[in-house]
Amino acid sequence: MSARAGLRRGHVLCSLTRRGSGIGRVGVSSAQQQQRRLLNHFISRAPPLPETPPHNGVPDEPLSQPQAKSFTLAVKDNIATTTSSLPTTCGSAFLASHHSPFEATIVTQLRRRGGVLVGKTNLDEFGMGSHSVNSAFGPVAQKAKRSAGGSSGGSAVAVAEGEADVALGTDTGGSVRLPAAYTGTVGYKPSYGMLSRHGVVPYANSLDTVGLLARSVGAVAELVVGAGRLWAEHDPMDPTSLSAAARARCASVREGYQGGLPLPRDESSQSQSPSLGERYTQRHGSSTLARSHEAEKSPEAMVKGVRFGIPLEYNIEELDPCIRDAWAAAAERLRALGARIVPVSLPSTRHALSAYYVIAPAEASSNLAKYDGVRYGSVRADSDEDDSKTTTDAADGGVLYAATRGHGFGEEVKRRILLGSYTLSSEAMDNYFLQAQKVRRLVRRDFDRVFALENPLHEPEAFSLSDLPDTVAMENKFGPTEVDFLLCPTAPTLAPLLENVMAQRSPVDAYMNDVFTVPASLAGLPAISIPMEVAAEKEEGVSAVAGLQLIGQFWDDARLLAVAGAVSDILKAVPTVEGR
């Protein structure tokens, strides 16, 4: 069964209608102004001379770490900022003039590390979309009039065009990795709970993560696991942020977290059983664990001996042949350099996309309940009512709430609210929402089974070998070969023409773009998309670039970034702004 057929069976969806487009506010001249009108990737821009950033109530707070190198930073417009010229709109008419009273933790952290805010980027309304066209400020485009991906399309284009060194996005089901694949940039989604979500307008709390986009893997790695050490900072304001104790335990059984964190004294946790790292060493040897994060090694040496899993279920019929060929060529090139390429099976991932589009809208319907014109947005009476009637009349007639939300939300947001509300209803809860949660657990179990490293948050689970297809070879009587990372495409197609996206009649066509990114989000695993050139015709001098995705075990972000950087260098596909 194709991925599209599985998604259609899981949902009854109405036809897709697009919102009217508008042009974002831009204040530059001549050719640049015309180009930016076409791209529409910023909703608002910071003034040329940045205002003094707020201290969030902490006097004399340092704006950057000692000797921190400054870099330009673009922020997706569902992440709170307090600069007066940069409202936080979420790409919605509801919040068109909303100014946050506080700044997101991740923005403060990056400013301390030298980040200079250049603007807020366009996005799908509240992060709901795969092409950044569901915005009250108009669709985002990239050069050659192609889709920029979604929902962090504005951030990806800002990086691709050289207007930001690093951009913040949010990744719920692939909203950082998909735009990265379409624009030829690097998009990184960290392990769930690593980066703070405080100040991020929520879409689906159990799936949302803050992600980073840049033109190289090294720029991301430097902030997360290098000198920036974002991985080590717990945020008490974010209930999903891993505690300092949990971070210390996870880092103690992983490679690449130099400096680490002190492990808490907990006699109850001291036992005679081996740790995760010890169990890994007993099975695979210490050299394998350390091999991929030695900075002095060449990219070729870093991938030698690393085991890359090729998920059999990801070879779907909707996969563009040129991307399939590039995927196979990348795997073969890594094999020639000494890496092991291992076919693996993830049986439950064929249901992941359907489960995601039950869980995410369900959580969204709850999160968006506060947008009623009273707490957020402006009160609007029914448009059919006479102007002389007051809003009280509208409320008495029971239409105030409906009229305000109906006017403030776009079509895609309304669709997901209705879908989520239905799946949480008493008649559908058992058949949809609970079943989707079961699928989510099976997806995580499949990942835990194929990775050599164990998940530090869960006890190992037994699985039946009878569940595996015959194409998966057994390493020994205990099961198939375990791998270090999974290697797969980021998206099943190249970036489509924007006019074709706008003409789509079914939302399933847009939802299909998330088929390779959703499984890692459901399991909370780190994943990164790096550029991969494909053999396709060039348009207007722009090389055809797709995304190659690497997925790692939970909290194995440091090794993932190191190996992704090596693979990226080997493929030599990271484009420059001039070469695009």
PDB file of N, CA and C in Angstrom, residues 62-155:
ATOM      1  N   PRO A  62      24.615  39.832  30.487  1.00  0.00           N
ATOM      2  CA  PRO A  62      25.515  39.897  29.330  1.00  0.00           C
ATOM      3  C   PRO A  62      24.791  39.489  28.060  1.00  0.00           C
ATOM      4  N   LEU A  63      25.027  40.244  26.968  1.00  0.00           N
ATOM      5  CA  LEU A  63      24.360  39.945  25.713  1.00  0.00           C
ATOM      6  C   LEU A  63      25.079  38.867  24.933  1.00  0.00           C
ATOM      7  N   SER A  64      26.341  38.661  25.204  1.00  0.00           N
ATOM      8  CA  SER A  64      27.062  37.597  24.512  1.00  0.00           C
ATOM      9  C   SER A  64      28.147  37.053  25.428  1.00  0.00           C
ATOM     10  N   GLN A  65      28.506  35.800  25.167  1.00  0.00           N
ATOM     11  CA  GLN A  65      29.556  35.200  25.950  1.00  0.00           C
ATOM     12  C   GLN A  65      30.894  35.837  25.585  1.00  0.00           C
ATOM     13  N   PRO A  66      31.874  35.766  26.479  1.00  0.00           N
ATOM     14  CA  PRO A  66      33.171  36.374  26.181  1.00  0.00           C
ATOM     15  C   PRO A  66      33.745  35.819  24.877  1.00  0.00           C
ATOM     16  N   GLN A  67      34.224  36.709  24.019  1.00  0.00           N
ATOM     17  CA  GLN A  67      34.851  36.366  22.753  1.00  0.00           C
ATOM     18  C   GLN A  67      33.898  35.648  21.802  1.00  0.00           C
ATOM     19  N   ALA A  68      32.589  35.793  22.005  1.00  0.00           N
ATOM     20  CA  ALA A  68      31.632  35.153  21.100  1.00  0.00           C
ATOM     21  C   ALA A  68      31.637  35.866  19.764  1.00  0.00           C
ATOM     22  N   LYS A  69      31.657  35.080  18.690  1.00  0.00           N
ATOM     23  CA  LYS A  69      31.653  35.651  17.355  1.00  0.00           C
ATOM     24  C   LYS A  69      30.225  35.978  16.969  1.00  0.00           C
ATOM     25  N   SER A  70      29.995  37.213  16.507  1.00  0.00           N
ATOM     26  CA  SER A  70      28.636  37.618  16.174  1.00  0.00           C
ATOM     27  C   SER A  70      28.189  36.958  14.872  1.00  0.00           C
ATOM     28  N   PHE A  71      26.890  36.738  14.765  1.00  0.00           N
ATOM     29  CA  PHE A  71      26.300  36.172  13.560  1.00  0.00           C
ATOM     30  C   PHE A  71      24.888  36.718  13.431  1.00  0.00           C
ATOM     31  N   THR A  72      24.414  36.785  12.208  1.00  0.00           N
ATOM     32  CA  THR A  72      23.055  37.281  11.973  1.00  0.00           C
ATOM     33  C   THR A  72      22.058  36.157  12.209  1.00  0.00           C
ATOM     34  N   LEU A  73      20.938  36.517  12.804  1.00  0.00           N
ATOM     35  CA  LEU A  73      19.951  35.540  13.246  1.00  0.00           C
ATOM     36  C   LEU A  73      18.560  35.943  12.769  1.00  0.00           C
ATOM     37  N   ALA A  74      17.892  35.059  12.047  1.00  0.00           N
ATOM     38  CA  ALA A  74      16.488  35.240  11.679  1.00  0.00           C
ATOM     39  C   ALA A  74      15.646  34.315  12.541  1.00  0.00           C
ATOM     40  N   VAL A  75      14.473  34.766  12.934  1.00  0.00           N
ATOM     41  CA  VAL A  75      13.628  34.018  13.868  1.00  0.00           C
ATOM     42  C   VAL A  75      12.262  33.782  13.245  1.00  0.00           C
ATOM     43  N   LYS A  76      11.834  32.558  13.229  1.00  0.00           N
ATOM     44  CA  LYS A  76      10.504  32.220  12.735  1.00  0.00           C
ATOM     45  C   LYS A  76       9.464  32.958  13.563  1.00  0.00           C
ATOM     46  N   ASP A  77       8.414  33.438  12.922  1.00  0.00           N
ATOM     47  CA  ASP A  77       7.505  34.372  13.587  1.00  0.00           C
ATOM     48  C   ASP A  77       6.478  33.713  14.500  1.00  0.00           C
ATOM     49  N   ASN A  78       6.725  32.490  14.931  1.00  0.00           N
ATOM     50  CA  ASN A  78       5.957  31.916  16.035  1.00  0.00           C
ATOM     51  C   ASN A  78       6.829  31.750  17.270  1.00  0.00           C
ATOM     52  N   ILE A  79       7.991  32.416  17.269  1.00  0.00           N
ATOM     53  CA  ILE A  79       8.909  32.420  18.404  1.00  0.00           C
ATOM     54  C   ILE A  79       8.976  33.845  18.926  1.00  0.00           C
ATOM     55  N   ALA A  80       8.718  34.024  20.203  1.00  0.00           N
ATOM     56  CA  ALA A  80       8.506  35.356  20.776  1.00  0.00           C
ATOM     57  C   ALA A  80       9.780  36.188  20.811  1.00  0.00           C
ATOM     58  N   THR A  81       9.632  37.447  20.408  1.00  0.00           N
ATOM     59  CA  THR A  81      10.678  38.456  20.571  1.00  0.00           C
ATOM     60  C   THR A  81      10.025  39.704  21.147  1.00  0.00           C
ATOM     61  N   THR A  82      10.837  40.550  21.764  1.00  0.00           N
ATOM     62  CA  THR A  82      10.290  41.744  22.403  1.00  0.00           C
ATOM     63  C   THR A  82      10.742  43.033  21.743  1.00  0.00           C
ATOM     64  N   THR A  83      11.539  42.951  20.680  1.00  0.00           N
ATOM     65  CA  THR A  83      11.934  44.157  19.960  1.00  0.00           C
ATOM     66  C   THR A  83      10.688  44.860  19.438  1.00  0.00           C
ATOM     67  N   SER A  84      10.597  46.161  19.615  1.00  0.00           N
ATOM     68  CA  SER A  84       9.361  46.890  19.330  1.00  0.00           C
ATOM     69  C   SER A  84       8.932  46.782  17.872  1.00  0.00           C
ATOM     70  N   SER A  85       9.894  46.662  16.962  1.00  0.00           N
ATOM     71  CA  SER A  85       9.551  46.607  15.539  1.00  0.00           C
ATOM     72  C   SER A  85       9.264  45.188  15.045  1.00  0.00           C
ATOM     73  N   LEU A  86       9.304  44.206  15.938  1.00  0.00           N
ATOM     74  CA  LEU A  86       9.142  42.811  15.527  1.00  0.00           C
ATOM     75  C   LEU A  86       8.015  42.144  16.317  1.00  0.00           C
ATOM     76  N   PRO A  87       6.775  42.288  15.865  1.00  0.00           N
ATOM     77  CA  PRO A  87       5.680  41.577  16.534  1.00  0.00           C
ATOM     78  C   PRO A  87       5.794  40.076  16.306  1.00  0.00           C
ATOM     79  N   THR A  88       5.067  39.319  17.094  1.00  0.00           N
ATOM     80  CA  THR A  88       5.032  37.861  16.944  1.00  0.00           C
ATOM     81  C   THR A  88       3.656  37.496  16.416  1.00  0.00           C
ATOM     82  N   THR A  89       3.555  37.252  15.110  1.00  0.00           N
ATOM     83  CA  THR A  89       2.255  37.117  14.462  1.00  0.00           C
ATOM     84  C   THR A  89       1.820  35.687  14.205  1.00  0.00           C
ATOM     85  N   CYS A  90       2.757  34.743  14.180  1.00  0.00           N
ATOM     86  CA  CYS A  90       2.470  33.347  13.816  1.00  0.00           C
ATOM     87  C   CYS A  90       1.880  33.241  12.407  1.00  0.00           C
ATOM     88  N   GLY A  91       2.070  34.261  11.583  1.00  0.00           N
ATOM     89  CA  GLY A  91       1.526  34.240  10.235  1.00  0.00           C
ATOM     90  C   GLY A  91       0.011  34.268  10.203  1.00  0.00           C
ATOM     91  N   SER A  92      -0.619  34.792  11.271  1.00  0.00           N
ATOM     92  CA  SER A  92      -2.067  34.756  11.410  1.00  0.00           C
ATOM     93  C   SER A  92      -2.644  36.156  11.549  1.00  0.00           C
ATOM     94  N   ALA A  93      -3.832  36.365  10.987  1.00  0.00           N
ATOM     95  CA  ALA A  93      -4.526  37.634  11.165  1.00  0.00           C
ATOM     96  C   ALA A  93      -4.903  37.853  12.619  1.00  0.00           C
ATOM     97  N   PHE A  94      -5.054  36.764  13.375  1.00  0.00           N
ATOM     98  CA  PHE A  94      -5.404  36.874  14.783  1.00  0.00           C
ATOM     99  C   PHE A  94      -4.365  37.664  15.574  1.00  0.00           C
ATOM    100  N   LEU A  95      -3.070  37.476  15.207  1.00  0.00           N
ATOM    101  CA  LEU A  95      -1.985  38.077  15.984  1.00  0.00           C
ATOM    102  C   LEU A  95      -1.193  39.087  15.160  1.00  0.00           C
ATOM    103  N   ALA A  96      -1.841  39.708  14.183  1.00  0.00           N
ATOM    104  CA  ALA A  96      -1.129  40.580  13.249  1.00  0.00           C
ATOM    105  C   ALA A  96      -0.378  41.706  13.949  1.00  0.00           C
ATOM    106  N   SER A  97      -0.860  42.174  15.066  1.00  0.00           N
ATOM    107  CA  SER A  97      -0.194  43.269  15.778  1.00  0.00           C
ATOM    108  C   SER A  97       0.200  42.879  17.195  1.00  0.00           C
ATOM    109  N   HIS A  98       0.352  41.583  17.440  1.00  0.00           N
ATOM    110  CA  HIS A  98       0.657  41.112  18.799  1.00  0.00           C
ATOM    111  C   HIS A  98       2.134  41.312  19.132  1.00  0.00           C
ATOM    112  N   HIS A  99       2.406  41.961  20.251  1.00  0.00           N
ATOM    113  CA  HIS A  99       3.767  42.142  20.746  1.00  0.00           C
ATOM    114  C   HIS A  99       3.914  41.345  22.040  1.00  0.00           C
ATOM    115  N   SER A 100       4.835  40.397  22.039  1.00  0.00           N
ATOM    116  CA  SER A 100       5.025  39.536  23.198  1.00  0.00           C
ATOM    117  C   SER A 100       5.619  40.318  24.365  1.00  0.00           C
ATOM    118  N   PRO A 101       5.143  40.071  25.580  1.00  0.00           N
ATOM    119  CA  PRO A 101       5.728  40.746  26.750  1.00  0.00           C
ATOM    120  C   PRO A 101       7.039  40.123  27.213  1.00  0.00           C
ATOM    121  N   PHE A 102       7.420  38.997  26.644  1.00  0.00           N
ATOM    122  CA  PHE A 102       8.686  38.363  27.035  1.00  0.00           C
ATOM    123  C   PHE A 102       9.321  37.738  25.792  1.00  0.00           C
ATOM    124  N   GLU A 103      10.581  37.415  25.914  1.00  0.00           N
ATOM    125  CA  GLU A 103      11.354  36.856  24.816  1.00  0.00           C
ATOM    126  C   GLU A 103      11.535  35.359  25.010  1.00  0.00           C
ATOM    127  N   ALA A 104      11.499  34.611  23.925  1.00  0.00           N
ATOM    128  CA  ALA A 104      11.720  33.172  23.985  1.00  0.00           C
ATOM    129  C   ALA A 104      13.118  32.877  24.519  1.00  0.00           C
ATOM    130  N   THR A 105      13.219  31.838  25.311  1.00  0.00           N
ATOM    131  CA  THR A 105      14.505  31.472  25.906  1.00  0.00           C
ATOM    132  C   THR A 105      15.564  31.219  24.842  1.00  0.00           C
ATOM    133  N   ILE A 106      15.201  30.532  23.761  1.00  0.00           N
ATOM    134  CA  ILE A 106      16.189  30.197  22.746  1.00  0.00           C
ATOM    135  C   ILE A 106      16.723  31.450  22.062  1.00  0.00           C
ATOM    136  N   VAL A 107      15.906  32.483  21.913  1.00  0.00           N
ATOM    137  CA  VAL A 107      16.377  33.741  21.319  1.00  0.00           C
ATOM    138  C   VAL A 107      17.372  34.411  22.264  1.00  0.00           C
ATOM    139  N   THR A 108      17.039  34.440  23.553  1.00  0.00           N
ATOM    140  CA  THR A 108      17.960  35.016  24.538  1.00  0.00           C
ATOM    141  C   THR A 108      19.282  34.261  24.547  1.00  0.00           C
ATOM    142  N   GLN A 109      19.216  32.934  24.491  1.00  0.00           N
ATOM    143  CA  GLN A 109      20.441  32.132  24.503  1.00  0.00           C
ATOM    144  C   GLN A 109      21.319  32.434  23.295  1.00  0.00           C
ATOM    145  N   LEU A 110      20.713  32.565  22.132  1.00  0.00           N
ATOM    146  CA  LEU A 110      21.506  32.832  20.935  1.00  0.00           C
ATOM    147  C   LEU A 110      22.042  34.253  20.912  1.00  0.00           C
ATOM    148  N   ARG A 111      21.290  35.221  21.457  1.00  0.00           N
ATOM    149  CA  ARG A 111      21.827  36.584  21.543  1.00  0.00           C
ATOM    150  C   ARG A 111      23.036  36.618  22.463  1.00  0.00           C
ATOM    151  N   ARG A 112      22.998  35.867  23.532  1.00  0.00           N
ATOM    152  CA  ARG A 112      24.157  35.813  24.436  1.00  0.00           C
ATOM    153  C   ARG A 112      25.379  35.218  23.742  1.00  0.00           C
ATOM    154  N   ARG A 113      25.141  34.419  22.741  1.00  0.00           N
ATOM    155  CA  ARG A 113      26.235  33.780  22.014  1.00  0.00           C
ATOM    156  C   ARG A 113      26.644  34.572  20.777  1.00  0.00           C
ATOM    157  N   GLY A 114      26.141  35.792  20.651  1.00  0.00           N
ATOM    158  CA  GLY A 114      26.560  36.670  19.567  1.00  0.00           C
ATOM    159  C   GLY A 114      25.546  36.875  18.475  1.00  0.00           C
ATOM    160  N   GLY A 115      24.340  36.338  18.622  1.00  0.00           N
ATOM    161  CA  GLY A 115      23.326  36.482  17.595  1.00  0.00           C
ATOM    162  C   GLY A 115      22.795  37.904  17.492  1.00  0.00           C
ATOM    163  N   VAL A 116      22.698  38.413  16.265  1.00  0.00           N
ATOM    164  CA  VAL A 116      22.153  39.742  15.988  1.00  0.00           C
ATOM    165  C   VAL A 116      20.872  39.542  15.194  1.00  0.00           C
ATOM    166  N   LEU A 117      19.746  39.875  15.788  1.00  0.00           N
ATOM    167  CA  LEU A 117      18.443  39.624  15.187  1.00  0.00           C
ATOM    168  C   LEU A 117      18.225  40.530  13.973  1.00  0.00           C
ATOM    169  N   VAL A 118      17.878  39.906  12.825  1.00  0.00           N
ATOM    170  CA  VAL A 118      17.667  40.682  11.605  1.00  0.00           C
ATOM    171  C   VAL A 118      16.202  40.740  11.194  1.00  0.00           C
ATOM    172  N   GLY A 119      15.357  39.869  11.751  1.00  0.00           N
ATOM    173  CA  GLY A 119      13.948  39.931  11.394  1.00  0.00           C
ATOM    174  C   GLY A 119      13.201  38.663  11.759  1.00  0.00           C
ATOM    175  N   LYS A 120      11.871  38.728  11.563  1.00  0.00           N
ATOM    176  CA  LYS A 120      10.980  37.598  11.821  1.00  0.00           C
ATOM    177  C   LYS A 120      10.509  37.042  10.470  1.00  0.00           C
ATOM    178  N   THR A 121      10.601  35.746  10.316  1.00  0.00           N
ATOM    179  CA  THR A 121      10.372  35.141   9.013  1.00  0.00           C
ATOM    180  C   THR A 121       8.949  34.602   8.858  1.00  0.00           C
ATOM    181  N   ASN A 122       8.522  34.552   7.611  1.00  0.00           N
ATOM    182  CA  ASN A 122       7.184  34.107   7.258  1.00  0.00           C
ATOM    183  C   ASN A 122       7.054  32.593   7.430  1.00  0.00           C
ATOM    184  N   LEU A 123       5.821  32.132   7.587  1.00  0.00           N
ATOM    185  CA  LEU A 123       5.564  30.737   7.910  1.00  0.00           C
ATOM    186  C   LEU A 123       4.125  30.391   7.591  1.00  0.00           C
ATOM    187  N   ASP A 124       3.827  29.092   7.555  1.00  0.00           N
ATOM    188  CA  ASP A 124       2.440  28.663   7.540  1.00  0.00           C
ATOM    189  C   ASP A 124       1.795  29.065   8.857  1.00  0.00           C
ATOM    190  N   GLU A 125       0.553  29.501   8.798  1.00  0.00           N
ATOM    191  CA  GLU A 125      -0.145  29.987   9.984  1.00  0.00           C
ATOM    192  C   GLU A 125      -0.070  28.981  11.129  1.00  0.00           C
ATOM    193  N   PHE A 126       0.468  29.429  12.252  1.00  0.00           N
ATOM    194  CA  PHE A 126       0.664  28.608  13.450  1.00  0.00           C
ATOM    195  C   PHE A 126       1.480  27.344  13.154  1.00  0.00           C
ATOM    196  N   GLY A 127       2.257  27.363  12.095  1.00  0.00           N
ATOM    197  CA  GLY A 127       3.111  26.226  11.759  1.00  0.00           C
ATOM    198  C   GLY A 127       2.396  25.088  11.070  1.00  0.00           C
ATOM    199  N   MET A 128       1.207  25.327  10.545  1.00  0.00           N
ATOM    200  CA  MET A 128       0.398  24.249   9.971  1.00  0.00           C
ATOM    201  C   MET A 128       0.465  24.285   8.455  1.00  0.00           C
ATOM    202  N   GLY A 129       1.392  23.511   7.898  1.00  0.00           N
ATOM    203  CA  GLY A 129       1.526  23.444   6.455  1.00  0.00           C
ATOM    204  C   GLY A 129       2.869  22.896   6.046  1.00  0.00           C
ATOM    205  N   SER A 130       2.994  22.533   4.780  1.00  0.00           N
ATOM    206  CA  SER A 130       4.219  21.940   4.254  1.00  0.00           C
ATOM    207  C   SER A 130       4.866  22.780   3.165  1.00  0.00           C
ATOM    208  N   HIS A 131       4.283  23.946   2.829  1.00  0.00           N
ATOM    209  CA  HIS A 131       4.833  24.764   1.744  1.00  0.00           C
ATOM    210  C   HIS A 131       4.896  26.246   2.083  1.00  0.00           C
ATOM    211  N   SER A 132       4.576  26.651   3.286  1.00  0.00           N
ATOM    212  CA  SER A 132       4.594  28.063   3.701  1.00  0.00           C
ATOM    213  C   SER A 132       3.716  28.931   2.815  1.00  0.00           C
ATOM    214  N   VAL A 133       2.547  28.407   2.458  1.00  0.00           N
ATOM    215  CA  VAL A 133       1.581  29.181   1.686  1.00  0.00           C
ATOM    216  C   VAL A 133       0.346  29.536   2.510  1.00  0.00           C
ATOM    217  N   ASN A 134       0.192  28.934   3.682  1.00  0.00           N
ATOM    218  CA  ASN A 134      -0.976  29.202   4.521  1.00  0.00           C
ATOM    219  C   ASN A 134      -0.682  30.334   5.494  1.00  0.00           C
ATOM    220  N   SER A 135      -0.324  31.488   4.974  1.00  0.00           N
ATOM    221  CA  SER A 135       0.048  32.630   5.799  1.00  0.00           C
ATOM    222  C   SER A 135      -0.834  33.819   5.474  1.00  0.00           C
ATOM    223  N   ALA A 136      -1.222  34.575   6.503  1.00  0.00           N
ATOM    224  CA  ALA A 136      -1.991  35.794   6.286  1.00  0.00           C
ATOM    225  C   ALA A 136      -1.164  36.849   5.572  1.00  0.00           C
ATOM    226  N   PHE A 137       0.154  36.667   5.505  1.00  0.00           N
ATOM    227  CA  PHE A 137       1.039  37.635   4.865  1.00  0.00           C
ATOM    228  C   PHE A 137       1.463  37.178   3.476  1.00  0.00           C
ATOM    229  N   GLY A 138       0.815  36.153   2.965  1.00  0.00           N
ATOM    230  CA  GLY A 138       1.119  35.675   1.631  1.00  0.00           C
ATOM    231  C   GLY A 138       2.109  34.530   1.644  1.00  0.00           C
ATOM    232  N   PRO A 139       2.202  33.789   0.529  1.00  0.00           N
ATOM    233  CA  PRO A 139       3.079  32.614   0.471  1.00  0.00           C
ATOM    234  C   PRO A 139       4.550  32.997   0.371  1.00  0.00           C
ATOM    235  N   VAL A 140       5.397  32.085   0.829  1.00  0.00           N
ATOM    236  CA  VAL A 140       6.847  32.224   0.690  1.00  0.00           C
ATOM    237  C   VAL A 140       7.272  31.483  -0.569  1.00  0.00           C
ATOM    238  N   ALA A 141       8.211  32.050  -1.301  1.00  0.00           N
ATOM    239  CA  ALA A 141       8.750  31.397  -2.490  1.00  0.00           C
ATOM    240  C   ALA A 141      10.262  31.459  -2.440  1.00  0.00           C
ATOM    241  N   GLN A 142      10.888  30.597  -3.212  1.00  0.00           N
ATOM    242  CA  GLN A 142      12.323  30.714  -3.435  1.00  0.00           C
ATOM    243  C   GLN A 142      12.550  30.989  -4.918  1.00  0.00           C
ATOM    244  N   LYS A 143      13.800  31.097  -5.290  1.00  0.00           N
ATOM    245  CA  LYS A 143      14.102  31.402  -6.683  1.00  0.00           C
ATOM    246  C   LYS A 143      13.531  30.322  -7.591  1.00  0.00           C
ATOM    247  N   ALA A 144      13.295  30.674  -8.832  1.00  0.00           N
ATOM    248  CA  ALA A 144      12.669  29.810  -9.833  1.00  0.00           C
ATOM    249  C   ALA A 144      11.211  29.553  -9.495  1.00  0.00           C
ATOM    250  N   LYS A 145      10.642  30.391  -8.608  1.00  0.00           N
ATOM    251  CA  LYS A 145       9.219  30.347  -8.272  1.00  0.00           C
ATOM    252  C   LYS A 145       8.792  28.977  -7.762  1.00  0.00           C
ATOM    253  N   ARG A 146       9.652  28.383  -6.933  1.00  0.00           N
ATOM    254  CA  ARG A 146       9.348  27.084  -6.365  1.00  0.00           C
ATOM    255  C   ARG A 146       9.013  27.203  -4.882  1.00  0.00           C
ATOM    256  N   SER A 147       8.370  26.164  -4.371  1.00  0.00           N
ATOM    257  CA  SER A 147       8.003  26.137  -2.966  1.00  0.00           C
ATOM    258  C   SER A 147       9.243  26.163  -2.096  1.00  0.00           C
ATOM    259  N   ALA A 148       9.149  26.867  -0.985  1.00  0.00           N
ATOM    260  CA  ALA A 148      10.245  26.905  -0.009  1.00  0.00           C
ATOM    261  C   ALA A 148      10.070  25.850   1.069  1.00  0.00           C
ATOM    262  N   GLY A 149       9.014  25.034   0.976  1.00  0.00           N
ATOM    263  CA  GLY A 149       8.760  24.065   2.037  1.00  0.00           C
ATOM    264  C   GLY A 149       8.125  24.743   3.230  1.00  0.00           C
ATOM    265  N   GLY A 150       7.665  23.934   4.163  1.00  0.00           N
ATOM    266  CA  GLY A 150       7.005  24.512   5.323  1.00  0.00           C
ATOM    267  C   GLY A 150       7.132  23.615   6.537  1.00  0.00           C
ATOM    268  N   SER A 151       6.825  24.209   7.680  1.00  0.00           N
ATOM    269  CA  SER A 151       6.275  25.539   7.789  1.00  0.00           C
ATOM    270  C   SER A 151       7.320  26.631   7.999  1.00  0.00           C
ATOM    271  N   SER A 152       8.597  26.241   8.107  1.00  0.00           N
ATOM    272  CA  SER A 152       9.671  27.216   8.350  1.00  0.00           C
ATOM    273  C   SER A 152      10.292  27.697   7.048  1.00  0.00           C
ATOM    274  N   GLY A 153       9.467  27.874   6.013  1.00  0.00           N
ATOM    275  CA  GLY A 153       9.994  28.252   4.713  1.00  0.00           C
ATOM    276  C   GLY A 153      10.693  29.595   4.707  1.00  0.00           C
ATOM    277  N   GLY A 154      10.167  30.567   5.440  1.00  0.00           N
ATOM    278  CA  GLY A 154      10.798  31.877   5.486  1.00  0.00           C
ATOM    279  C   GLY A 154      12.194  31.825   6.077  1.00  0.00           C
ATOM    280  N   SER A 155      12.377  31.054   7.126  1.00  0.00           N
ATOM    281  CA  SER A 155      13.700  30.916   7.742  1.00  0.00           C
ATOM    282  C   SER A 155      14.679  30.255   6.789  1.00  0.00           C
TER     283      SER A 155
END
